[in-house]
Amino acid sequence: MTVTIVREDAIAVVTVENPPVNALSQALRQALVDAVAELDADAAVKAVVLICAGRTFIAGADVSEFGKPPQPPHLPDVVASIESAKKPWVAAIHGSALGGGLEVALGCAWRVAVPSASLGLPEVKLGIIPGAGGTVRLPRLIGPAAAVDLVTSGSPLGAKKARELGLVDAVLEGDLRTGAIAFATEVAEKSSPPPISDRVVPAVGAGFWENAEKAVAAKAKREVAPLRALAALRKASETDFASAMEFERETFLELRGSAQAAALRHVFFAERAALRPPELAGITPRDIRSAAVIGGGTMGAGIAAALRDAGLPVVLIERDKVVVERGLANVRAIYQGSVKRGRITQSVADERMAGIIGGDDYGLLGDTDLVIEAVFEDLAVKRAVFEKLSSVCRPDAVLATNTSYLDPGAISEGVSHPELFLGLHFFSPAQFMKLLEIVPTKRTAPEVLATGFALARLLGKVPVRAGICDGFIGNRILKVTRAQAERVLLSGATPSTVDAAMRAFGLPMGPFEAQDLGGLDIAAFQRKAARERCEAPFAPVADRLCAIERFGQKTGGGWYDYQPGDRAPKPSETVAKIIAEEAVGRPQRVWDDAAIADAILLPMVNEATCILEERVALRAADIDLVKIHGYGFPRWRGGPMHYAEARGLTEVVAVLEGLAADGLAEPPCEALRRAAQAGRFSALAE
Ligand code: T1G
């Protein structure tokens, strides 16, 4: 970490360099305070430019310091020292001025930015609120309404919008350093605006805060920080600066130590670590400049759109011209949906579609870098596709299957270059779902695996390497979720109480509502395959529902009944009768939300620990990312493994032993017992 000061005539340029993102470590905070003192004492200096080296302005406090006791100088004091400096400071912003970085800029008398800059206070995404004046100075500068949006959403603004709001004073084209020095030279000659801390917050209309509270609560759901941030913004609008700063700091320090903040920090670092797994360090991925998708159904069309959205030219192959048109129509429908929701403009949708060629001639793939197969989930059908691909594709083309249940190793039998083959398991809808399970076979070359991760970075996905087993990581755990939900059902609960309990835990929907939305026939198909492998999946009620073709919303009934045109689930007498029949002879109990959640979640953790032990997943954090980005597990819980560790693995083992004793779950696996002794899953890898 370095802070250098260069004097350009009467302007001092303070350059911060603390790779990778100029985070506000203790050393940097100290260096900024020292710079203020040094430059205040230098009569020749009329103004100061604060600029950063590297790819971004200060991207916030150093999140890796959060687990430790805060060290002085504390950031509010650093900001106050810049704000009360004798010379005007100009923050010169490029990249991302986020969190504490924007708060430092708010301490400056002026802010200038390049057009590509982004500015924001994302603290709520880390389960905290701004802790160095962001909730107090921002409403004074841009007004309460804009401040509420920026702080409670945590989403950054572009430079143009920031200029409109008055968050920055100028958007500079050309070289930032040169432009900022010119700007500083100009303002040095004139009186500075009053420090933001001395300004008043513009008044708001009656009911503003009450309405804001309703809106923020609706979006935040169970996340605590957004509403606490709103309270701090209101405090800033209704009291003096010092009291508001004190309130903000107390709230910040309290939330920093909270379980939600620990969980969200865990996910923050896990997501970043997932993009560059250590086992692929130094391995150069192949270049992917063109791609193709075989199969234009829901998954194929979504994958084609995701590839197009990343700028790749795409070829979409289907078995004949009629189905090709249907495939292209599926992709077009995706883009029209995005236009309708205002996500993209019509011209962008047209540009995306223009980059997709549809055809039934595999000959079109002679020069394609990557081909992803997304056809019907049948081994013979998939093998036939790869046989054709092996005969037409370049010998160095990467071939991938989007299978979610079949063994990629078995699918790749017969391909001419098995080292160039891997599984790329997208989740529906593939253009939006962030998760990508990357499934290498025994023959997949390291640089091809690295290509899978590079593709994920290109597509903005969260990549997780998964070993080969039935269901890889996510669907294997999902099988346990469903089996456990049925066990609870047959022990006295109802689909509604189970779903309500899982929603109360934080999931967007319960296991039975989710099955009715996705269709019960998909899981039935897998259970059939499992039974052919002599496995005994537990789904007595689901099996009977499928036998009477209750496949969910699409058949007007599954676990619930549905009125035509109405997606609201209604308790079903038919289902209740089947449950009662299947429950005969099973001990019944009264279930509360916590007990239901335990009976479903803790067996998931048990299965996930087996997955870790078998190295189907390499890190517990990877499993957390799979469940958060593929199955709606609440981010603020940190994922099932983080949740279990935070709760205490010894307690998890004890509860599982109780459930097993009652015949309601498998006993804790040996690996989980070992992890419980160490108190952490990482011990399994040692
Ligand atoms: N602290 C520590 N490390 C950080 C960091 C941070 N704030 N931000 C990023 N990193 C690391 C990251 O882990 C990765 O490490 C590397 O930098 C590159 O990140 C008082 C308390 C800035 C938009 O929430 O959003 O200020 O994996 O891969 O895609 O109110 O990083 O290479 O070892 O993400 O170019 C508020 C978080 C903090 C911003 C760049 N700030 N960072 O994205 O790179 S709270 C944030 C980001 C706060 C004050 C409060 C992004 C980025 P490694 P990357 P990128």
XYZ file of C-alpha atoms and ligand atoms in Angstrom:
741
model
C 0.000 0.000 0.000
C 1.412 3.387 -0.953
C 0.124 6.939 -0.911
C 2.319 9.295 -2.961
C 2.052 13.062 -3.090
C 3.249 14.927 -6.185
C 2.989 18.701 -6.423
C 1.900 20.037 -9.819
C 2.391 23.791 -9.339
C -0.174 24.749 -6.646
C -2.025 21.460 -6.886
C -0.984 18.454 -4.820
C -1.884 15.084 -6.343
C -2.393 12.377 -3.725
C -2.259 8.974 -5.426
C -3.505 5.924 -3.562
C -2.166 2.514 -4.597
C -3.472 -0.484 -2.607
C -4.141 -3.351 -5.058
C -6.369 -4.958 -6.017
C -9.173 -2.431 -5.358
C -7.593 0.301 -3.146
C -9.575 -0.919 -0.134
C -9.332 1.304 2.958
C -7.021 -0.760 5.081
C -5.776 0.670 8.390
C -2.516 1.690 6.721
C -4.329 3.574 3.977
C -6.568 5.361 6.466
C -3.503 6.477 8.391
C -1.739 7.622 5.235
C -4.723 9.758 4.222
C -4.833 11.456 7.611
C -1.087 12.102 7.335
C -1.536 13.536 3.837
C -4.133 16.019 5.099
C -1.772 17.209 7.825
C 1.191 17.465 5.443
C -0.717 19.413 2.799
C -2.500 21.669 5.250
C 0.944 22.716 6.394
C 2.181 23.423 2.866
C 1.278 27.021 2.023
C 2.198 26.540 -1.627
C -0.598 24.040 -2.089
C -3.920 25.633 -3.057
C -5.937 22.478 -3.725
C -5.561 18.694 -3.621
C -6.507 15.974 -6.100
C -7.191 12.536 -4.586
C -6.797 9.869 -7.275
C -6.165 6.128 -7.305
C -3.789 3.945 -9.272
C -4.952 0.661 -10.744
C -8.350 -0.307 -12.027
C -10.537 1.574 -9.564
C -11.011 4.414 -7.086
C -11.331 3.269 -3.450
C -13.812 0.362 -3.510
C -14.625 0.582 0.169
C -13.420 -0.437 3.565
C -11.225 -3.531 3.602
C -13.877 -6.205 4.084
C -11.213 -8.703 5.166
C -10.663 -6.519 8.282
C -14.296 -6.940 9.397
C -13.734 -9.989 11.526
C -11.155 -8.113 13.598
C -11.555 -5.281 16.152
C -11.662 -1.885 14.361
C -8.260 -0.079 14.433
C -7.780 3.750 14.440
C -7.868 6.002 12.613
C -11.489 5.079 12.111
C -12.956 5.978 8.761
C -15.410 8.655 10.023
C -12.367 10.506 11.395
C -10.468 10.139 8.120
C -13.435 11.603 6.224
C -13.818 14.412 8.777
C -10.126 15.303 8.447
C -10.422 15.601 4.660
C -13.667 17.585 4.983
C -12.082 20.039 7.424
C -8.808 20.313 5.463
C -7.611 23.873 4.851
C -7.386 23.274 1.090
C -10.233 21.962 -1.075
C -9.842 18.274 -1.957
C -11.103 17.004 -5.323
C -11.917 13.302 -5.556
C -11.000 12.045 -9.039
C -13.036 8.912 -9.599
C -12.555 6.039 -12.044
C -13.772 2.431 -11.766
C -15.928 1.992 -8.656
C -16.210 4.496 -5.783
C -18.022 2.224 -3.368
C -18.855 2.215 0.328
C -16.088 3.866 2.333
C -14.579 5.010 -0.963
C -17.641 7.102 -1.780
C -17.755 8.290 1.825
C -14.169 9.557 1.459
C -15.255 11.317 -1.733
C -18.185 12.865 0.172
C -15.608 14.291 2.567
C -13.934 16.033 -0.366
C -15.125 19.506 -1.391
C -15.529 18.360 -5.003
C -15.984 15.118 -6.958
C -15.170 14.519 -10.619
C -15.472 11.253 -12.505
C -14.768 9.601 -15.839
C -17.876 8.609 -17.853
C -17.399 4.891 -17.073
C -17.196 5.370 -13.322
C -19.751 3.881 -10.947
C -20.590 5.200 -7.509
C -22.518 3.502 -4.734
C -22.966 2.449 -1.143
C -23.354 -1.359 -1.373
C -23.010 -1.948 2.380
C -26.498 -3.443 2.744
C -25.349 -6.245 0.422
C -22.835 -7.084 3.143
C -25.492 -6.978 5.878
C -24.273 -3.631 7.238
C -24.959 0.040 6.627
C -22.489 2.764 5.623
C -20.359 3.513 8.651
C -18.477 6.699 7.762
C -21.164 9.242 7.088
C -22.730 7.801 3.956
C -26.266 7.893 5.389
C -25.660 11.368 6.835
C -23.827 13.285 4.104
C -25.572 11.701 1.088
C -29.110 13.029 1.816
C -27.542 16.438 2.480
C -25.944 16.346 -0.982
C -28.490 14.607 -3.229
C -31.703 14.761 -1.154
C -33.467 12.035 0.860
C -35.313 10.295 -1.996
C -32.227 9.633 -4.124
C -30.239 8.745 -1.015
C -32.859 6.211 0.070
C -32.676 4.491 -3.339
C -28.895 4.381 -3.389
C -28.366 3.238 0.203
C -31.233 0.772 0.690
C -30.737 -0.928 -2.699
C -26.940 -0.970 -2.517
C -26.904 -0.692 -6.319
C -24.353 1.704 -7.840
C -25.015 4.649 -10.146
C -23.256 5.521 -13.380
C -21.341 8.806 -13.666
C -24.003 10.430 -15.831
C -26.769 9.782 -13.289
C -24.445 10.803 -10.472
C -23.864 14.124 -12.259
C -27.616 14.651 -12.659
C -28.116 14.070 -8.936
C -25.214 16.357 -8.013
C -23.235 13.490 -6.528
C -20.383 14.452 -8.804
C -19.621 17.978 -9.942
C -18.226 17.082 -13.377
C -17.840 14.125 -15.717
C -14.444 14.437 -17.356
C -13.606 13.091 -20.793
C -9.966 12.219 -21.565
C -7.188 11.681 -19.015
C -8.605 11.835 -15.533
C -5.463 13.064 -13.756
C -4.976 15.938 -16.200
C -8.646 16.848 -16.090
C -8.781 16.698 -12.305
C -5.734 18.939 -11.926
C -7.326 21.475 -14.292
C -10.563 21.273 -12.307
C -8.669 21.720 -9.019
C -6.757 24.680 -10.410
C -10.048 26.300 -11.329
C -11.765 25.712 -7.975
C -8.678 26.742 -6.029
C -9.376 30.266 -7.226
C -12.919 30.307 -5.945
C -14.537 29.724 -2.586
C -15.404 26.130 -1.830
C -18.993 25.064 -1.273
C -19.933 24.583 2.381
C -18.814 21.198 3.802
C -21.612 18.692 3.248
C -21.829 18.143 7.008
C -22.910 21.775 7.399
C -25.710 21.494 4.871
C -29.324 20.763 5.707
C -31.302 17.849 4.349
C -34.067 18.999 1.986
C -37.493 18.500 3.510
C -39.693 15.603 2.446
C -43.451 15.376 2.085
C -45.803 13.841 4.633
C -45.699 10.069 4.661
C -42.366 9.940 2.777
C -40.626 7.821 5.384
C -43.619 5.562 6.013
C -43.950 4.851 2.304
C -40.224 4.314 1.993
C -40.348 1.869 4.889
C -43.082 -0.187 3.220
C -41.204 -0.262 -0.079
C -37.856 -1.164 1.505
C -39.396 -3.837 3.735
C -41.095 -5.445 0.738
C -37.788 -5.723 -1.117
C -35.613 -6.595 1.863
C -37.772 -9.487 3.043
C -35.739 -10.963 5.891
C -32.547 -8.990 5.312
C -32.151 -6.600 8.231
C -29.691 -4.015 6.886
C -31.875 -2.136 4.352
C -34.423 -1.073 6.984
C -31.655 -0.151 9.430
C -30.068 1.937 6.700
C -33.396 3.655 6.129
C -33.646 4.425 9.844
C -30.201 6.015 9.721
C -31.195 8.126 6.694
C -34.319 9.281 8.531
C -32.245 10.105 11.609
C -29.946 12.151 9.388
C -32.935 14.055 8.053
C -34.531 14.696 11.412
C -31.566 15.442 13.718
C -28.276 17.289 13.694
C -25.152 16.001 11.964
C -23.319 14.790 15.078
C -26.304 12.842 16.475
C -26.935 11.283 13.098
C -23.267 10.268 12.761
C -23.373 8.688 16.190
C -26.570 6.790 15.345
C -25.096 5.587 12.067
C -21.876 4.415 13.711
C -23.699 2.521 16.461
C -25.894 0.795 13.890
C -22.889 0.004 11.680
C -20.871 -1.534 14.514
C -23.857 -3.548 15.747
C -24.636 -4.956 12.287
C -20.961 -5.600 11.511
C -20.978 -8.225 14.254
C -24.301 -9.727 13.176
C -24.938 -13.231 11.831
C -26.407 -11.833 8.609
C -23.295 -9.721 7.983
C -21.031 -12.705 8.632
C -23.111 -14.780 6.215
C -23.117 -12.130 3.481
C -19.371 -11.582 3.852
C -18.858 -15.318 3.542
C -20.844 -15.305 0.288
C -18.988 -12.194 -0.971
C -15.595 -13.849 -0.678
C -16.878 -17.274 -1.768
C -18.205 -15.777 -5.011
C -14.859 -14.149 -5.715
C -12.879 -17.248 -4.859
C -15.154 -19.384 -7.053
C -14.142 -17.468 -10.177
C -10.479 -18.451 -9.809
C -10.237 -21.785 -7.977
C -6.710 -22.429 -6.620
C -6.530 -25.825 -8.323
C -6.594 -24.037 -11.710
C -3.971 -21.436 -10.854
C -1.535 -20.934 -13.745
C -3.626 -22.953 -16.229
C -4.474 -20.992 -19.351
C -7.996 -21.542 -20.663
C -8.715 -21.861 -24.354
C -10.002 -18.902 -26.252
C -13.753 -19.019 -26.899
C -14.779 -16.632 -29.678
C -17.696 -18.576 -31.129
C -20.233 -21.024 -29.748
C -23.037 -23.323 -30.724
C -25.959 -24.949 -28.929
C -27.514 -28.245 -29.946
C -31.222 -28.188 -29.025
C -33.520 -25.158 -28.981
C -35.844 -26.139 -26.153
C -36.159 -24.148 -22.903
C -32.605 -24.906 -21.761
C -30.988 -24.654 -25.214
C -32.670 -21.332 -25.973
C -31.666 -19.942 -22.568
C -28.048 -21.028 -23.032
C -27.989 -19.490 -26.530
C -29.279 -16.201 -25.081
C -26.682 -16.267 -22.289
C -23.889 -16.808 -24.847
C -25.244 -14.011 -27.035
C -25.571 -11.662 -24.059
C -21.840 -12.189 -23.505
C -21.206 -11.099 -27.102
C -20.470 -14.490 -28.692
C -21.797 -15.340 -32.165
C -24.046 -18.396 -31.749
C -25.244 -21.206 -33.995
C -28.415 -22.967 -32.823
C -28.803 -26.466 -34.226
C -32.012 -28.510 -34.275
C -32.983 -31.721 -36.002
C -35.005 -30.113 -38.821
C -36.043 -26.728 -40.199
C -39.415 -26.663 -38.425
C -37.839 -27.274 -35.035
C -35.052 -24.790 -35.841
C -37.705 -22.092 -36.258
C -39.266 -23.163 -32.959
C -35.852 -22.903 -31.294
C -35.252 -19.426 -32.692
C -38.743 -18.449 -31.584
C -37.875 -19.569 -28.045
C -34.805 -17.322 -28.042
C -36.790 -14.446 -29.540
C -39.409 -14.884 -26.797
C -36.663 -14.562 -24.174
C -35.524 -11.249 -25.657
C -39.064 -9.958 -26.139
C -39.701 -10.753 -22.484
C -36.668 -8.663 -21.521
C -37.820 -5.796 -23.758
C -41.293 -5.952 -22.155
C -39.739 -5.792 -18.658
C -37.570 -2.861 -19.756
C -34.340 -4.771 -19.195
C -33.161 -4.170 -22.776
C -34.269 -2.045 -25.712
C -35.814 -3.466 -28.899
C -32.679 -2.568 -30.850
C -30.542 -4.551 -28.411
C -32.933 -7.491 -28.742
C -32.675 -7.271 -32.527
C -28.875 -7.073 -32.353
C -28.775 -10.144 -30.128
C -31.057 -12.165 -32.432
C -29.023 -11.070 -35.451
C -26.031 -12.839 -33.910
C -27.797 -16.209 -33.779
C -27.860 -18.478 -36.828
C -30.348 -21.337 -36.757
C -29.805 -24.506 -38.772
C -30.162 -28.282 -38.977
C -26.811 -28.790 -40.701
C -24.008 -29.794 -38.311
C -21.653 -28.683 -41.090
C -22.200 -25.155 -39.792
C -20.047 -26.066 -36.795
C -16.803 -26.732 -38.688
C -15.090 -23.705 -37.151
C -16.848 -23.306 -33.790
C -14.751 -23.028 -30.611
C -17.353 -24.380 -28.158
C -20.427 -26.559 -28.660
C -22.923 -27.122 -25.832
C -25.418 -29.951 -26.175
C -28.846 -29.380 -24.588
C -31.035 -32.092 -26.058
C -33.447 -34.557 -24.434
C -32.063 -36.190 -21.279
C -31.406 -39.582 -22.866
C -27.978 -41.246 -23.071
C -28.395 -42.680 -26.574
C -29.762 -39.401 -27.960
C -26.872 -37.437 -26.465
C -24.231 -39.890 -27.652
C -25.598 -39.662 -31.192
C -25.226 -35.882 -31.068
C -21.585 -36.108 -29.956
C -20.815 -38.715 -32.571
C -21.916 -36.218 -35.242
C -20.045 -33.399 -33.534
C -16.847 -35.447 -33.397
C -17.012 -35.863 -37.151
C -17.657 -32.198 -38.038
C -15.974 -30.069 -35.350
C -12.384 -28.840 -35.367
C -10.087 -31.267 -33.478
C -9.461 -28.540 -30.882
C -13.119 -27.585 -30.350
C -14.439 -27.856 -26.786
C -17.548 -30.037 -26.514
C -19.888 -29.829 -23.530
C -23.101 -31.426 -22.312
C -25.762 -29.639 -20.300
C -26.967 -32.890 -18.741
C -28.320 -32.489 -15.216
C -28.483 -36.147 -14.252
C -26.608 -38.374 -16.722
C -22.901 -39.226 -16.334
C -20.862 -36.926 -18.619
C -18.207 -39.637 -18.745
C -20.731 -42.057 -20.220
C -22.015 -39.425 -22.659
C -18.463 -38.709 -23.865
C -17.752 -42.339 -24.736
C -17.032 -42.388 -28.451
C -16.054 -38.741 -28.871
C -12.745 -38.407 -30.705
C -11.212 -36.027 -28.150
C -12.514 -36.885 -24.643
C -9.910 -34.530 -23.135
C -11.837 -31.647 -24.770
C -15.160 -32.712 -23.222
C -16.867 -31.592 -20.008
C -20.244 -31.088 -18.377
C -21.619 -27.519 -18.203
C -24.795 -27.752 -16.118
C -26.855 -24.570 -16.521
C -29.970 -23.862 -14.456
C -33.330 -22.782 -15.840
C -33.846 -20.042 -16.984
C -30.237 -20.297 -18.187
C -29.982 -16.663 -19.319
C -30.717 -15.446 -15.775
C -29.749 -18.140 -13.270
C -26.232 -17.379 -12.024
C -25.118 -20.887 -11.184
C -23.022 -23.046 -13.536
C -21.981 -26.479 -12.306
C -18.820 -27.433 -14.201
C -18.452 -31.207 -14.343
C -15.147 -32.568 -15.657
C -14.849 -36.246 -16.618
C -11.781 -38.324 -15.721
C -10.367 -37.428 -19.188
C -11.107 -33.672 -19.224
C -7.848 -31.742 -19.718
C -7.034 -29.093 -17.068
C -7.073 -26.277 -19.645
C -10.522 -27.408 -20.796
C -11.763 -27.291 -17.196
C -10.169 -23.837 -16.955
C -12.064 -22.932 -20.145
C -15.315 -23.800 -18.382
C -14.453 -21.350 -15.592
C -13.375 -18.689 -18.096
C -16.708 -19.132 -19.870
C -18.512 -18.652 -16.570
C -16.629 -15.382 -15.965
C -17.529 -14.282 -19.510
C -21.218 -15.097 -18.946
C -21.256 -13.485 -15.496
C -22.071 -16.849 -13.900
C -20.979 -18.275 -10.561
C -18.952 -21.396 -11.465
C -18.671 -24.408 -9.189
C -16.717 -27.520 -10.076
C -18.803 -30.620 -9.367
C -17.673 -34.230 -9.419
C -19.707 -36.924 -11.157
C -22.468 -38.565 -9.160
C -26.250 -38.754 -9.569
C -27.380 -35.114 -9.520
C -23.848 -33.657 -9.121
C -23.954 -31.240 -6.124
C -27.237 -29.363 -6.359
C -29.701 -31.996 -7.508
C -28.202 -34.632 -5.219
C -28.956 -32.407 -2.231
C -32.359 -31.561 -3.730
C -33.298 -35.253 -3.614
C -32.714 -35.196 0.142
C -34.748 -31.988 0.475
C -37.693 -33.657 -1.226
C -37.415 -36.959 0.638
C -37.216 -35.146 3.964
C -40.189 -32.958 3.085
C -42.198 -36.142 2.481
C -40.990 -37.694 5.754
C -42.212 -34.646 7.658
C -45.482 -34.823 5.726
C -46.029 -38.440 6.737
C -45.323 -37.554 10.380
C -48.131 -35.086 10.876
C -47.420 -31.983 8.772
C -49.201 -30.760 5.633
C -47.814 -29.390 2.350
C -48.908 -25.893 3.445
C -47.225 -26.056 6.859
C -44.013 -27.436 5.367
C -43.913 -24.779 2.665
C -44.745 -22.039 5.165
C -41.931 -23.199 7.454
C -39.380 -23.158 4.639
C -40.508 -19.711 3.545
C -40.212 -18.579 7.146
C -36.655 -19.889 7.119
C -36.019 -17.614 4.157
C -36.537 -19.668 0.991
C -38.542 -17.943 -1.776
C -40.912 -20.949 -1.856
C -41.370 -24.281 -0.111
C -40.457 -27.705 -1.565
C -44.009 -28.609 -2.575
C -44.830 -25.274 -4.212
C -41.503 -25.526 -6.079
C -42.305 -29.017 -7.374
C -45.742 -27.914 -8.549
C -44.083 -25.011 -10.447
C -41.333 -27.141 -12.042
C -43.468 -30.245 -12.578
C -43.505 -33.500 -10.579
C -42.844 -35.582 -13.709
C -39.177 -34.470 -13.946
C -38.294 -35.913 -10.542
C -40.421 -39.007 -11.270
C -38.275 -39.567 -14.357
C -35.149 -39.508 -12.206
C -36.617 -41.792 -9.565
C -37.423 -44.297 -12.311
C -33.786 -44.181 -13.458
C -32.624 -44.508 -9.846
C -34.792 -47.587 -9.280
C -33.348 -49.111 -12.450
C -29.979 -48.637 -10.709
C -31.465 -50.551 -7.736
C -31.628 -47.430 -5.579
C -34.667 -46.797 -3.387
C -35.609 -43.103 -3.590
C -38.144 -42.162 -0.897
C -41.201 -40.478 -2.447
C -44.295 -42.528 -1.607
C -46.761 -39.634 -1.993
C -45.100 -38.068 -5.043
C -45.134 -41.465 -6.748
C -48.879 -41.788 -6.174
C -49.540 -38.235 -7.362
C -47.626 -38.948 -10.567
C -49.516 -42.208 -10.987
C -52.741 -40.161 -11.174
C -51.003 -37.558 -13.378
C -50.999 -34.774 -10.816
C -47.832 -33.141 -12.176
C -48.390 -29.701 -10.675
C -49.569 -26.345 -12.034
C -49.364 -27.598 -15.625
C -51.994 -30.273 -14.892
C -54.137 -28.145 -12.599
C -53.003 -30.098 -9.569
C -49.981 -31.593 -7.885
C -49.312 -31.185 -4.186
C -51.964 -28.463 -4.322
C -55.030 -27.822 -6.452
C -55.061 -24.848 -8.869
C -57.985 -23.009 -10.429
C -57.640 -22.418 -14.198
C -55.582 -19.230 -14.769
C -54.787 -18.946 -11.056
C -51.351 -19.958 -9.727
C -52.438 -19.703 -6.080
C -51.987 -23.129 -4.414
C -55.111 -24.524 -2.713
C -54.933 -27.382 -0.196
C -56.127 -30.591 -1.883
C -58.402 -33.214 -0.353
C -57.090 -35.795 -2.816
C -53.549 -35.199 -1.615
C -54.569 -35.144 2.041
C -56.248 -38.529 1.580
C -53.158 -40.047 -0.054
C -50.941 -38.632 2.711
C -53.218 -40.115 5.370
C -53.086 -43.503 3.694
C -49.283 -43.449 3.372
C -48.911 -42.231 6.965
C -50.657 -45.208 8.470
C -48.423 -46.832 11.078
C -45.994 -43.932 11.220
C -45.551 -42.000 14.487
C -47.257 -38.603 14.248
C -46.074 -35.411 15.922
C -46.924 -31.719 16.093
C -44.468 -29.731 13.973
C -43.496 -26.085 14.425
C -41.598 -24.091 11.788
C -38.185 -24.591 13.408
C -38.610 -28.354 13.713
C -39.734 -28.648 10.096
C -36.781 -26.554 8.914
C -34.374 -28.716 10.934
C -35.852 -31.954 9.598
C -35.313 -30.766 6.029
C -32.180 -28.609 6.208
C -29.954 -30.630 8.509
C -30.231 -33.838 6.448
C -29.301 -31.636 3.452
C -26.176 -30.591 5.378
C -25.488 -34.252 6.153
C -25.695 -35.185 2.468
C -23.617 -32.146 1.539
C -20.925 -33.306 3.961
C -20.816 -36.678 2.196
C -20.458 -34.764 -1.080
C -17.516 -32.898 0.445
C -15.988 -36.107 1.816
C -16.282 -37.755 -1.620
C -14.740 -34.579 -3.168
C -17.735 -34.209 -5.443
C -17.441 -30.660 -4.088
C -13.994 -29.334 -3.131
C -15.116 -26.684 -0.609
C -18.082 -26.201 1.711
C -18.345 -22.657 0.309
C -18.885 -24.127 -3.168
C -21.912 -26.014 -1.855
C -23.212 -22.783 -0.341
C -22.890 -21.059 -3.725
C -24.702 -23.923 -5.472
C -27.679 -23.711 -3.102
C -27.796 -19.900 -3.107
C -27.402 -19.389 -6.879
C -29.212 -22.479 -8.096
C -31.890 -23.314 -5.518
C -32.898 -20.032 -3.870
C -31.219 -20.688 -0.499
C -31.287 -17.302 1.296
C -28.049 -15.384 0.744
C -28.297 -13.791 4.200
C -28.067 -17.259 5.727
C -24.761 -17.783 3.885
C -25.784 -21.164 2.434
C -26.478 -24.473 4.214
C -22.870 -25.169 5.192
C -22.200 -21.698 6.551
C -25.548 -21.860 8.369
C -24.630 -25.201 9.945
C -21.169 -24.012 10.985
C -22.561 -20.789 12.442
C -25.170 -22.775 14.362
C -22.546 -25.216 15.646
C -21.862 -28.570 14.040
C -22.109 -30.355 17.378
C -25.697 -29.196 17.696
C -26.371 -30.168 14.085
C -25.108 -33.697 14.810
C -27.238 -33.903 17.956
C -30.428 -32.864 16.163
C -29.720 -35.316 13.337
C -29.190 -38.122 15.846
C -32.592 -37.290 17.309
C -34.247 -37.336 13.889
C -32.516 -40.622 13.021
C -33.614 -42.188 16.299
C -37.197 -41.328 15.313
C -36.678 -42.812 11.849
C -37.031 -39.386 10.278
C -33.562 -39.046 8.760
C -30.288 -40.804 8.088
C -27.914 -40.656 11.048
C -25.058 -38.102 10.814
C -22.360 -39.383 8.457
C -18.908 -40.064 9.813
C -17.470 -37.032 8.026
C -19.995 -34.738 9.697
C -19.016 -36.120 13.089
C -15.389 -35.415 12.273
C -16.194 -31.902 11.117
C -18.197 -31.353 14.311
C -15.189 -32.316 16.420
C -13.157 -29.632 14.628
C -16.091 -27.250 14.515
C -15.615 -26.579 10.793
C -15.933 -28.355 7.470
C -12.496 -27.248 6.261
C -11.045 -29.828 8.663
C -12.233 -32.535 6.255
C -9.758 -31.322 3.637
C -6.784 -31.366 6.042
N -12.256 -5.294 0.726
C -11.348 -6.275 0.584
N -11.131 -6.964 -0.592
C -11.886 -6.606 -1.622
C -12.875 -5.587 -1.533
C -13.042 -4.914 -0.286
N -13.928 -3.929 -0.112
N -13.466 -5.492 -2.733
C -12.880 -6.393 -3.532
N -11.938 -7.060 -2.875
C -11.046 -8.102 -3.420
C -11.816 -9.342 -3.891
O -12.034 -10.225 -2.844
C -10.875 -9.906 -4.937
O -9.859 -10.588 -4.269
C -10.264 -8.666 -5.561
O -10.457 -7.602 -4.609
C -10.914 -8.275 -6.839
O -12.303 -8.179 -6.615
C -17.359 2.110 6.274
C -17.666 -0.533 5.934
C -14.794 -3.235 -6.547
C -16.618 -3.735 -8.100
O -18.847 -3.741 -1.043
O -17.965 -4.836 -5.496
O -16.981 0.329 2.819
O -10.291 -12.831 -5.172
O -12.961 -9.973 -8.230
O -14.928 -7.901 -10.497
O -19.180 2.341 4.923
O -14.823 -6.110 -5.934
O -8.564 -11.383 -6.200
O -8.241 -12.317 -3.877
O -14.681 -8.424 -7.230
O -13.233 -6.060 -10.784
C -18.114 -1.634 0.520
C -16.947 -4.717 -2.900
C -17.340 -2.243 1.607
C -17.283 -3.299 -2.754
C -14.390 -4.847 -8.348
N -17.538 -1.996 -0.759
N -16.183 -4.990 -4.095
O -14.968 -5.933 -8.993
O -13.022 -7.577 -8.889
S -18.103 -1.901 3.151
C -17.953 -3.038 -1.438
C -16.784 -5.056 -5.306
C -17.659 -0.284 3.515
C -17.954 1.699 4.960
C -18.209 0.248 4.821
C -15.907 -5.460 -6.448
C -15.424 -4.280 -7.325
P -9.217 -11.842 -4.907
P -13.321 -8.634 -7.757
P -14.034 -6.895 -9.904
